[in-house]
Tab-separated table of C-alpha atoms and ligand atoms in Angstrom:
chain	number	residue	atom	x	y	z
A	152	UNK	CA	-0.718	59.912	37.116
A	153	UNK	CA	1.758	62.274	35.162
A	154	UNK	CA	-0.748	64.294	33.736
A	155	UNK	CA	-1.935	67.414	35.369
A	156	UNK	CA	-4.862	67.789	36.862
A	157	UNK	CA	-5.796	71.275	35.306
A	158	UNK	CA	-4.187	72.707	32.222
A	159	UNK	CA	-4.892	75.682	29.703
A	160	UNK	CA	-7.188	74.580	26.409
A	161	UNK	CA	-6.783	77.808	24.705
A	162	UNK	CA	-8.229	81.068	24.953
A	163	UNK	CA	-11.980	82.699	23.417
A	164	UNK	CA	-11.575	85.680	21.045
A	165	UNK	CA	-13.020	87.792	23.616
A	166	UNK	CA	-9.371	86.775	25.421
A	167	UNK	CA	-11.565	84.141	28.301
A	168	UNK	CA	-9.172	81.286	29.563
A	169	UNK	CA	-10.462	77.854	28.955
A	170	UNK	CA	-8.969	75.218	30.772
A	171	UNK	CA	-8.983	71.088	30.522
A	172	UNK	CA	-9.707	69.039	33.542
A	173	UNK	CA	-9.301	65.598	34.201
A	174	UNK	CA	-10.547	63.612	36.577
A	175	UNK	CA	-9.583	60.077	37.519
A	176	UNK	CA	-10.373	57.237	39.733
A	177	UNK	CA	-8.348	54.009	38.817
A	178	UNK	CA	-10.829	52.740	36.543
A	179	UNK	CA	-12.447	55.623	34.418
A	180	UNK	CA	-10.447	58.881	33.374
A	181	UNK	CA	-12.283	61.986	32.035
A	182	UNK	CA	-11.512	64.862	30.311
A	183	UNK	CA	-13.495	67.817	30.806
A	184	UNK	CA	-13.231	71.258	29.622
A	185	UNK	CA	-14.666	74.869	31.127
A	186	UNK	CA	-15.902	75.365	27.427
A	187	UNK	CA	-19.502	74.241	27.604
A	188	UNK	CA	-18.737	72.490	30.529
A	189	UNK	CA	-17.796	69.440	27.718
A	190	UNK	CA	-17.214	66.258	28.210
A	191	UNK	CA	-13.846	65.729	25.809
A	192	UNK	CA	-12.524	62.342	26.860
A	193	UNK	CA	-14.135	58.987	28.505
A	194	UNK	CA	-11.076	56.229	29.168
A	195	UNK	CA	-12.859	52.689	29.834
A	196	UNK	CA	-10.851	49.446	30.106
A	197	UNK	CA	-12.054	47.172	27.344
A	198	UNK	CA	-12.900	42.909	27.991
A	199	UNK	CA	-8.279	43.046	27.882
A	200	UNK	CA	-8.034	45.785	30.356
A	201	UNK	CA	-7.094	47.722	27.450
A	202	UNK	CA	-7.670	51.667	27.468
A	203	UNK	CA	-11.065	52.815	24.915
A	204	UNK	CA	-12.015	56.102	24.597
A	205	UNK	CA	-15.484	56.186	24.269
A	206	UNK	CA	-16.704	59.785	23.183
A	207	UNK	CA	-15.702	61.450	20.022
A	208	UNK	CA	-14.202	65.184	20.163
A	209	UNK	CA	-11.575	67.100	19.178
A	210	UNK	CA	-8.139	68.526	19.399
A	211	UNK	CA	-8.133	72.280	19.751
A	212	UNK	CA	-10.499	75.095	21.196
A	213	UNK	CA	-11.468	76.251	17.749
A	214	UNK	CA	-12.675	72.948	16.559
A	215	UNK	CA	-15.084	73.315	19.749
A	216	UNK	CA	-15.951	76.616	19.194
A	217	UNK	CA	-16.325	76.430	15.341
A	218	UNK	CA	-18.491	73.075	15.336
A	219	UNK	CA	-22.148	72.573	15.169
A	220	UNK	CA	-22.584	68.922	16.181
A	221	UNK	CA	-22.276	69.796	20.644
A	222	UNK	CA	-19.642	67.446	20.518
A	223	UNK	CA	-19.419	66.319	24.640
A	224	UNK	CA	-21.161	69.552	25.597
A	225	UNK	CA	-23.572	70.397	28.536
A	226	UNK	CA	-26.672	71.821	26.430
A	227	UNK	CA	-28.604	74.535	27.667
A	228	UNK	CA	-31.272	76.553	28.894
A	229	UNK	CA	-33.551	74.041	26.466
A	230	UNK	CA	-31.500	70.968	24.856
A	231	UNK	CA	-33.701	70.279	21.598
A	232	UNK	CA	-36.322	71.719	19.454
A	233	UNK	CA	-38.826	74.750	20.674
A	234	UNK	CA	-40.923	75.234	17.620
A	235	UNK	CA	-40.603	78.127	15.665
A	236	UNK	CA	-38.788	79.337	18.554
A	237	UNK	CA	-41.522	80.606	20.389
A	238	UNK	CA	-43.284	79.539	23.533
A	239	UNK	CA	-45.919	81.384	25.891
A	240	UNK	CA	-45.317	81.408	29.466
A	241	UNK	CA	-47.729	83.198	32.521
A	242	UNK	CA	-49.578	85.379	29.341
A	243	UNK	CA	-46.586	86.258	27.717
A	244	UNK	CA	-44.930	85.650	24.563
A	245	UNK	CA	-41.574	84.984	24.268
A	246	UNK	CA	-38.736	84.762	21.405
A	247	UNK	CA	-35.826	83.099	20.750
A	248	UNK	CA	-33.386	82.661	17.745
A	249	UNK	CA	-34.291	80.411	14.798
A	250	UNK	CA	-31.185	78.724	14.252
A	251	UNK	CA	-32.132	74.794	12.952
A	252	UNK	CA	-34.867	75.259	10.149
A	253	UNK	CA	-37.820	76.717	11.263
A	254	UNK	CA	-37.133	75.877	15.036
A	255	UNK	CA	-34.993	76.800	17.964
A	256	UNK	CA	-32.302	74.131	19.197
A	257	UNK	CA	-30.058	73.545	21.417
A	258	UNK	CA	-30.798	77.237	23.281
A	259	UNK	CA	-29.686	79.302	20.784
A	260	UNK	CA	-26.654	80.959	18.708
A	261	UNK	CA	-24.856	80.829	21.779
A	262	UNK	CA	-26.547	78.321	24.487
A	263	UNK	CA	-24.632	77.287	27.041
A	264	UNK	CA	-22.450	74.637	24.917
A	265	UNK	CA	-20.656	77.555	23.534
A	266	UNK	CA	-20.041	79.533	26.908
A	267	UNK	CA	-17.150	79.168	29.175
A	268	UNK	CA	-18.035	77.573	33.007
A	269	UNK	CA	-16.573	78.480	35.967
A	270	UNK	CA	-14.786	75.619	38.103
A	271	UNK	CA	-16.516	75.519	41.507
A	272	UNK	CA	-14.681	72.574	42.828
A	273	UNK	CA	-12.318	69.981	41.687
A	274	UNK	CA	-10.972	66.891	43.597
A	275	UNK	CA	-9.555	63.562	41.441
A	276	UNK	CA	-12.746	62.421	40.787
A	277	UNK	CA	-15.259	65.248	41.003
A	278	UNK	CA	-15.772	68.626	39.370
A	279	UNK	CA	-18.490	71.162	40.050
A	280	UNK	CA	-18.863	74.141	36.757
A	281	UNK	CA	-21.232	76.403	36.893
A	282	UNK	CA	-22.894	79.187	34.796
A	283	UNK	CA	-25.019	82.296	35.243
A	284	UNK	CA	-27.380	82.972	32.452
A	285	UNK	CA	-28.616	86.266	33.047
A	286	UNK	CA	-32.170	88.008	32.417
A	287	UNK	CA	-32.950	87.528	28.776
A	288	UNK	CA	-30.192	85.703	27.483
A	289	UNK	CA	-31.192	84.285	23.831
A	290	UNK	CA	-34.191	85.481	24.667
A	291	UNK	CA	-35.096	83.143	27.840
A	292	UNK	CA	-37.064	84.586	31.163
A	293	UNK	CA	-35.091	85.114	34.770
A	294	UNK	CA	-32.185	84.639	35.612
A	295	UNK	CA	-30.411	80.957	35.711
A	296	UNK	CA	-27.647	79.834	38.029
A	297	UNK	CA	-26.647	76.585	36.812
A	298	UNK	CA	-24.420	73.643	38.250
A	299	UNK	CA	-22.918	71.163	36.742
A	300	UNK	CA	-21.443	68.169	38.911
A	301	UNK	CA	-19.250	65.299	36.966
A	302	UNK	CA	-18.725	62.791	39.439
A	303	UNK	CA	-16.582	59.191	38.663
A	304	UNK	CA	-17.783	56.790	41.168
A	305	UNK	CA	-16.483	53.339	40.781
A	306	UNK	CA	-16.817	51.840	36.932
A	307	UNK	CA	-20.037	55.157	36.379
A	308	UNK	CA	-19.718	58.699	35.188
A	309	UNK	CA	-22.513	60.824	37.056
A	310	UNK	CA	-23.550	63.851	34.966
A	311	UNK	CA	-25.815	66.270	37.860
A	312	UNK	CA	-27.838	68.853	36.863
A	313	UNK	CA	-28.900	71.152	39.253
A	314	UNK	CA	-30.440	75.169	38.212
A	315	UNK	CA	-32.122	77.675	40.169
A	316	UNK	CA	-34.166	80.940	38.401
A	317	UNK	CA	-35.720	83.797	39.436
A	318	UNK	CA	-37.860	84.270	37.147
A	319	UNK	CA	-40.362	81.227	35.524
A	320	UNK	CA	-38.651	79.832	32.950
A	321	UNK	CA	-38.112	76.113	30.795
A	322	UNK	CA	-35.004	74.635	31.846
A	323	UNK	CA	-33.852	71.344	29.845
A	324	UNK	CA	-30.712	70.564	30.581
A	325	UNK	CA	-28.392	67.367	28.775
A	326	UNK	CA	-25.151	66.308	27.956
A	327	UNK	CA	-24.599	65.770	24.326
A	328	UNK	CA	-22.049	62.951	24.266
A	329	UNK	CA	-21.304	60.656	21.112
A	330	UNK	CA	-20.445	57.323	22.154
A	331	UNK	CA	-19.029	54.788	20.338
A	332	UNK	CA	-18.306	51.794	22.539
A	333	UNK	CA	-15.394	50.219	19.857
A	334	UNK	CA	-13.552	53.960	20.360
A	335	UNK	CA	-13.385	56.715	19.133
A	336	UNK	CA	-12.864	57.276	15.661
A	337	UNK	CA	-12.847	53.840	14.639
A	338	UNK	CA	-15.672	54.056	12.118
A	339	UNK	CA	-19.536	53.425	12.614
A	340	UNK	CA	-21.424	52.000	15.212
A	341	UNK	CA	-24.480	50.174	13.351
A	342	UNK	CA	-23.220	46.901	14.855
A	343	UNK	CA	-23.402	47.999	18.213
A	344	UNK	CA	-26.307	46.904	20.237
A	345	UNK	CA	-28.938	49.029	22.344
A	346	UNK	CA	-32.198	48.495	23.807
A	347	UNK	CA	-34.014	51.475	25.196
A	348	UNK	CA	-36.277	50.950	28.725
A	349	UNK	CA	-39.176	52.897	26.505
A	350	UNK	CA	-42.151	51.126	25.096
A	351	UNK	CA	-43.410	54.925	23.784
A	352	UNK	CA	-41.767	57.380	21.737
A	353	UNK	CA	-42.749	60.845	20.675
A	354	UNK	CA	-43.263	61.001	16.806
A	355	UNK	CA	-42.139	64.005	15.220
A	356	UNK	CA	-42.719	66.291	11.857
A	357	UNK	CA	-40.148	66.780	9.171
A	358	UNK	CA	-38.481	69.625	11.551
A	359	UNK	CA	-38.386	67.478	14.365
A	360	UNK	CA	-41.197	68.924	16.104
A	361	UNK	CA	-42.976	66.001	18.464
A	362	UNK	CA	-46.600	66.198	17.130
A	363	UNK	CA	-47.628	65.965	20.806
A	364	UNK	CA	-48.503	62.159	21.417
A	365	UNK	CA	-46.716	59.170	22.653
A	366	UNK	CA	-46.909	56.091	20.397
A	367	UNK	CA	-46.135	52.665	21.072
A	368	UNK	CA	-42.737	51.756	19.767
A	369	UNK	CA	-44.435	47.573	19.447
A	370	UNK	CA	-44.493	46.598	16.438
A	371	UNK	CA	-42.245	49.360	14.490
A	372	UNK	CA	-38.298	49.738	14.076
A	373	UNK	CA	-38.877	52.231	17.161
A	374	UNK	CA	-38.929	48.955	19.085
A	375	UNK	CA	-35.754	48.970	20.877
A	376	UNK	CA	-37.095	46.838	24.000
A	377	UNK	CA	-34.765	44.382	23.473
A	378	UNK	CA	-31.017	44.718	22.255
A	379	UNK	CA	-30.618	45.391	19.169
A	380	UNK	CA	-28.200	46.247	16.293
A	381	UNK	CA	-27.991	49.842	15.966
A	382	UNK	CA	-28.033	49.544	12.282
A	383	UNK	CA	-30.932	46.386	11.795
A	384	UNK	CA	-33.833	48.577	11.164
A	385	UNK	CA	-31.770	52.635	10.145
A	386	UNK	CA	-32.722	52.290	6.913
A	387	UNK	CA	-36.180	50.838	6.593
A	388	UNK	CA	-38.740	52.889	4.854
A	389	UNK	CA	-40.210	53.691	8.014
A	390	UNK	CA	-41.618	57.398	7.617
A	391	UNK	CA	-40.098	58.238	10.915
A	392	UNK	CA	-36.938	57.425	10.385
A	393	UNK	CA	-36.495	58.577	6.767
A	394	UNK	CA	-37.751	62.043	8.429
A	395	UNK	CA	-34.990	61.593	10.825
A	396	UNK	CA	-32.783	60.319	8.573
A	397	UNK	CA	-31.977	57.609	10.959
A	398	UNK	CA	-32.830	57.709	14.557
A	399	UNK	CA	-33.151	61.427	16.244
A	400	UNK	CA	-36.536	60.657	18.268
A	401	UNK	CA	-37.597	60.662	21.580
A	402	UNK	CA	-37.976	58.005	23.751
A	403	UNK	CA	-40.259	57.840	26.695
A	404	UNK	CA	-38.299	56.348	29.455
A	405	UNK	CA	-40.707	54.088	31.455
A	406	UNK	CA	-41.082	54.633	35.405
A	407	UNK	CA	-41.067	57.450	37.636
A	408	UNK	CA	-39.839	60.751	36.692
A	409	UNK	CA	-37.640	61.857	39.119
A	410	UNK	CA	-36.206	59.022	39.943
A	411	UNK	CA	-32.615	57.556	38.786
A	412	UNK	CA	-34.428	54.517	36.431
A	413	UNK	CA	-32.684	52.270	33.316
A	414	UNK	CA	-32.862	54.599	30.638
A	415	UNK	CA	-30.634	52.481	27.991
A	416	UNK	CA	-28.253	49.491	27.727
A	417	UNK	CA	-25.955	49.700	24.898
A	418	UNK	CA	-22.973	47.063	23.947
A	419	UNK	CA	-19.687	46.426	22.168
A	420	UNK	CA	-18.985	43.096	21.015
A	421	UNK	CA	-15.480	44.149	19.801
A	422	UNK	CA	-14.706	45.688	22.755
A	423	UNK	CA	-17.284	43.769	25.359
A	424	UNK	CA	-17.458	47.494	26.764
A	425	UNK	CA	-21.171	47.309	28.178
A	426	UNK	CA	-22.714	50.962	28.975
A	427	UNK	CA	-26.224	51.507	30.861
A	428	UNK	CA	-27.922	54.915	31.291
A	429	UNK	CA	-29.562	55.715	34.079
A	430	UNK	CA	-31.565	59.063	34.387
A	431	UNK	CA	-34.117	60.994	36.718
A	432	UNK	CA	-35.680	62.754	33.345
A	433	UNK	CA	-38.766	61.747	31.290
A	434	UNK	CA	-37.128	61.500	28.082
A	435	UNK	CA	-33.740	60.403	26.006
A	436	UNK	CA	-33.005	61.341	22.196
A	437	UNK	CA	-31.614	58.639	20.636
A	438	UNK	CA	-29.674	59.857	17.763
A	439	UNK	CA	-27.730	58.170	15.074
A	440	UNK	CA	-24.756	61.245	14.772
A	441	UNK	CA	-26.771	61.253	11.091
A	442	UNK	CA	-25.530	64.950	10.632
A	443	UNK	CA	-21.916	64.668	12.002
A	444	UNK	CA	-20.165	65.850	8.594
A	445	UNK	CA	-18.498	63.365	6.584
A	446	UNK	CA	-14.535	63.508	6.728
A	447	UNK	CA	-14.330	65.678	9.357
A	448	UNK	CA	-11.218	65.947	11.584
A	449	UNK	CA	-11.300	64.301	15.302
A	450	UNK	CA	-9.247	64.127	18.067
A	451	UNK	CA	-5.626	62.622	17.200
A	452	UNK	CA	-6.428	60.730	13.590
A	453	UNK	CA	-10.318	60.088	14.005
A	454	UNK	CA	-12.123	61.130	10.910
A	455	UNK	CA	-15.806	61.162	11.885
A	456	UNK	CA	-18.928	60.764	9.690
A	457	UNK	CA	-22.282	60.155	9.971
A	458	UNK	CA	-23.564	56.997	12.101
A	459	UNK	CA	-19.893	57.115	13.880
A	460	UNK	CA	-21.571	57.271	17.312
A	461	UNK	CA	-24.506	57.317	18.766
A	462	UNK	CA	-26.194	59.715	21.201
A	463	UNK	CA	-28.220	59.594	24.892
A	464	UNK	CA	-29.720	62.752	25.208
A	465	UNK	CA	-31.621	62.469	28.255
A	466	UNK	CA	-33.811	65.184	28.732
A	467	UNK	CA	-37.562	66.927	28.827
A	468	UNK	CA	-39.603	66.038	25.783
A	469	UNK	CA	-38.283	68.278	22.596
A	470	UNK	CA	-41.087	71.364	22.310
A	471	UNK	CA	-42.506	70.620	25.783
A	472	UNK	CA	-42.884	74.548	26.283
A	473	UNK	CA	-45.755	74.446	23.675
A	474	UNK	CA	-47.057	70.861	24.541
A	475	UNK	CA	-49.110	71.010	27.835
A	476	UNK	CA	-50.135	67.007	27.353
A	477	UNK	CA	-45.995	66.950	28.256
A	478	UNK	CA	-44.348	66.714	31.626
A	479	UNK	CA	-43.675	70.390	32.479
A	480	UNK	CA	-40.201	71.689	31.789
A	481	UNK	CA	-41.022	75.052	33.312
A	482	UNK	CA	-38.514	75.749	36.736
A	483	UNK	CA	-40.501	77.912	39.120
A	484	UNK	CA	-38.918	80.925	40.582
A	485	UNK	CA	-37.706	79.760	43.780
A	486	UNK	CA	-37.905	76.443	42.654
A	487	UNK	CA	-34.951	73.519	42.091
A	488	UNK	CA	-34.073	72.077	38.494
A	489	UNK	CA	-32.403	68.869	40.009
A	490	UNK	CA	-31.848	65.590	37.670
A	491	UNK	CA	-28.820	62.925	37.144
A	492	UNK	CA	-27.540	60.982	34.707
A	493	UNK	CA	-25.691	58.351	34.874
A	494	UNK	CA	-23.408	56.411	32.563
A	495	UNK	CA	-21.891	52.729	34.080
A	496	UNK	CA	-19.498	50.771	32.570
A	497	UNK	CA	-18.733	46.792	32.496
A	498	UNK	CA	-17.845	44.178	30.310
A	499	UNK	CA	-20.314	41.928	28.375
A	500	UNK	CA	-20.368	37.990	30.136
B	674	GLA	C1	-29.759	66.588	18.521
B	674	GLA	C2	-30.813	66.822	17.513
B	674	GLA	C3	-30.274	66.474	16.157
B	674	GLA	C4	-29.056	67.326	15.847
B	674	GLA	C5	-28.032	67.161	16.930
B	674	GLA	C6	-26.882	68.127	16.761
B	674	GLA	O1	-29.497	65.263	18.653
B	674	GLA	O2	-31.991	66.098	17.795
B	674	GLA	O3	-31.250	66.662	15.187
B	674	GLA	O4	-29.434	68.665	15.774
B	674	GLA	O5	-28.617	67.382	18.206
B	674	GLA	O6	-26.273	68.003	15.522
């Protein structure tokens, strides 16, 4: 390997160091950086043992720091939607910035996608970042100590989420990643296949807002049992989806939470790159990159657009702070936030 380990990405405005890390094991390479703890590279070897990097991103700091889409990046202290960005916890009221619509996403103005981690550890296949949210950051309860563990192991990325607070507060933590199993930049992905291990989905109002049931996915183009074109049902006059405008729902993953279960399977013919999800959480966005900006500039000569990738946003349900019928996203002082996700590789028989 001639490339080192740990190099500079550019420096904040307030003058904070960012760095690049990449991690290797033989089979998968990663590139990571200390800005939002992103995820800026994924090498896979394609059916000819050819390189394919899998997750879209970009070139300099100021893309990352100028960008709205969370290209790669660890989301925090809620990934998704809290509506009207307000939520009620043990009596009290609390407020956060409106900054999508009506609603709160993706933690704020500046969640944890747009802070710089600390390294805790790095080895050649492992790196630990982690982040201390203090007190009433964007408006959140208690103070959160955060930990974020990339791991390679074998032909899998492990994404580890672990969090403590000392205060009650939600905690919803994801990596927003766009995949796009042919590579990067090489146009969209509506031939691509996925099935999602999620017979219910939460539907949603024209903000995104889940309007607090689960519905069957049978017998709707939210019926992604089985493998399935990305782009075979995108544009059916399905109210859903036209709210969407594409897929940006989410899926109930079936099983236990808690434990590491299929979340999604999702496949390459081009490429025969195969990628399964495995996660510990209750739910995964799907999401059609339907906002990614048309013509914009990505890594080397990529020019992205919308539909060029597709993300796994596993996660808490979107809202769950106001939805008591939803598993509880509320971390206990005292208590452990501790999920996984995993992303493993192989090539289609
Ligand atoms: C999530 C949301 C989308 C969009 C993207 C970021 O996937 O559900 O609606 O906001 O993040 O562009």
């Amino acid at each position: 390997m001639n490339e080192s380990i740990r190099c500079p990405f550019g420096t904040t405005p307030s003058g904070e160091q960012v760095e690049q890390l990449t991690l290797s094991n033989g089979i998968l390479t990663c590139r990571l950086l200390t800005f939002g703890a992103t995820l800026r590279s994924l090498v896979v070897p394609d059916k000819d043992g050819r390189p394919v990097d899998v997750i879209l991103g970009y070139d300099t700091l100021e893309e990352y720091r100028t960008q709205d889409g969370y290209l790669g990046a660890v989301v925090g202290r809620f990934a998704n939607r809290i509506a009207g960005g307000r939520f009620t916890l043990n009596g009290r009221e609390y407020t956060l910035a409106v900054n999508n619509g009506p609603n709160h996403l993706h933690g704020g103005l500046v969640g944890f996608s747009y802070q710089v981690w600390a390294v805790e550890e790095l080895t050649a296949d492992r790196a630990v970042l982690s982040l201390v949210s203090p007190d009433g950051q964007e408006g959140y309860p208690g103070t959160l100590r955060v930990r974020v563990t990339y791991r390679l192991e074998g032909s899998a990325l492990s994404i580890r989420y672990e969090a403590e607070t000392d205060r009650d507060t939600p905690c919803n933590l994801t990596n927003h990643s766009y995949f796009n199993l042919a590579g990067q930049g090489s146009g969209p992905v509506l031939d691509q296949e996925i099935a999602l291990h999620a017979s219910q989905y939460t539907p949603a109002d024209g903000t995104s807002i889940p309007l607090g049931v689960l519905e069957p996915v049978s017998g709707t183009p939210m019926d992604l049992t089985r493998p399935t074109p990305i782009g075979a049902h995108l544009d059916e006059p399905f109210p859903q989806l036209e709210l969407g405008h594409g897929y940006d729902h989410n899926f109930v993953i079936d099983g236990p939470i808690g434990q590491l279960r299929p979340a999604a399977w999702a496949r390459c013919a081009a490429t025969g790159i195969v990628m399964e999800t495995e996660t510990t959480l209750p739910g995964v966005q799907f999401y059609t990159a339907n906002f990614l900006e048309p013509g914009r500039k990505g890594k080397g000569d990529a020019v992205y657009g919308p539909r060029h990738a597709f993300c796994l946003e596993t996660q808490f349900f979107p809202d769950s702070p106001n939805q008591p019928g939803f598993p509880s996203c509320i971390l206990r002082a005292g208590g452990r936030y501790d999920h996984t996700t995993c992303y493993r590789f192989s090539i289609a028989e």
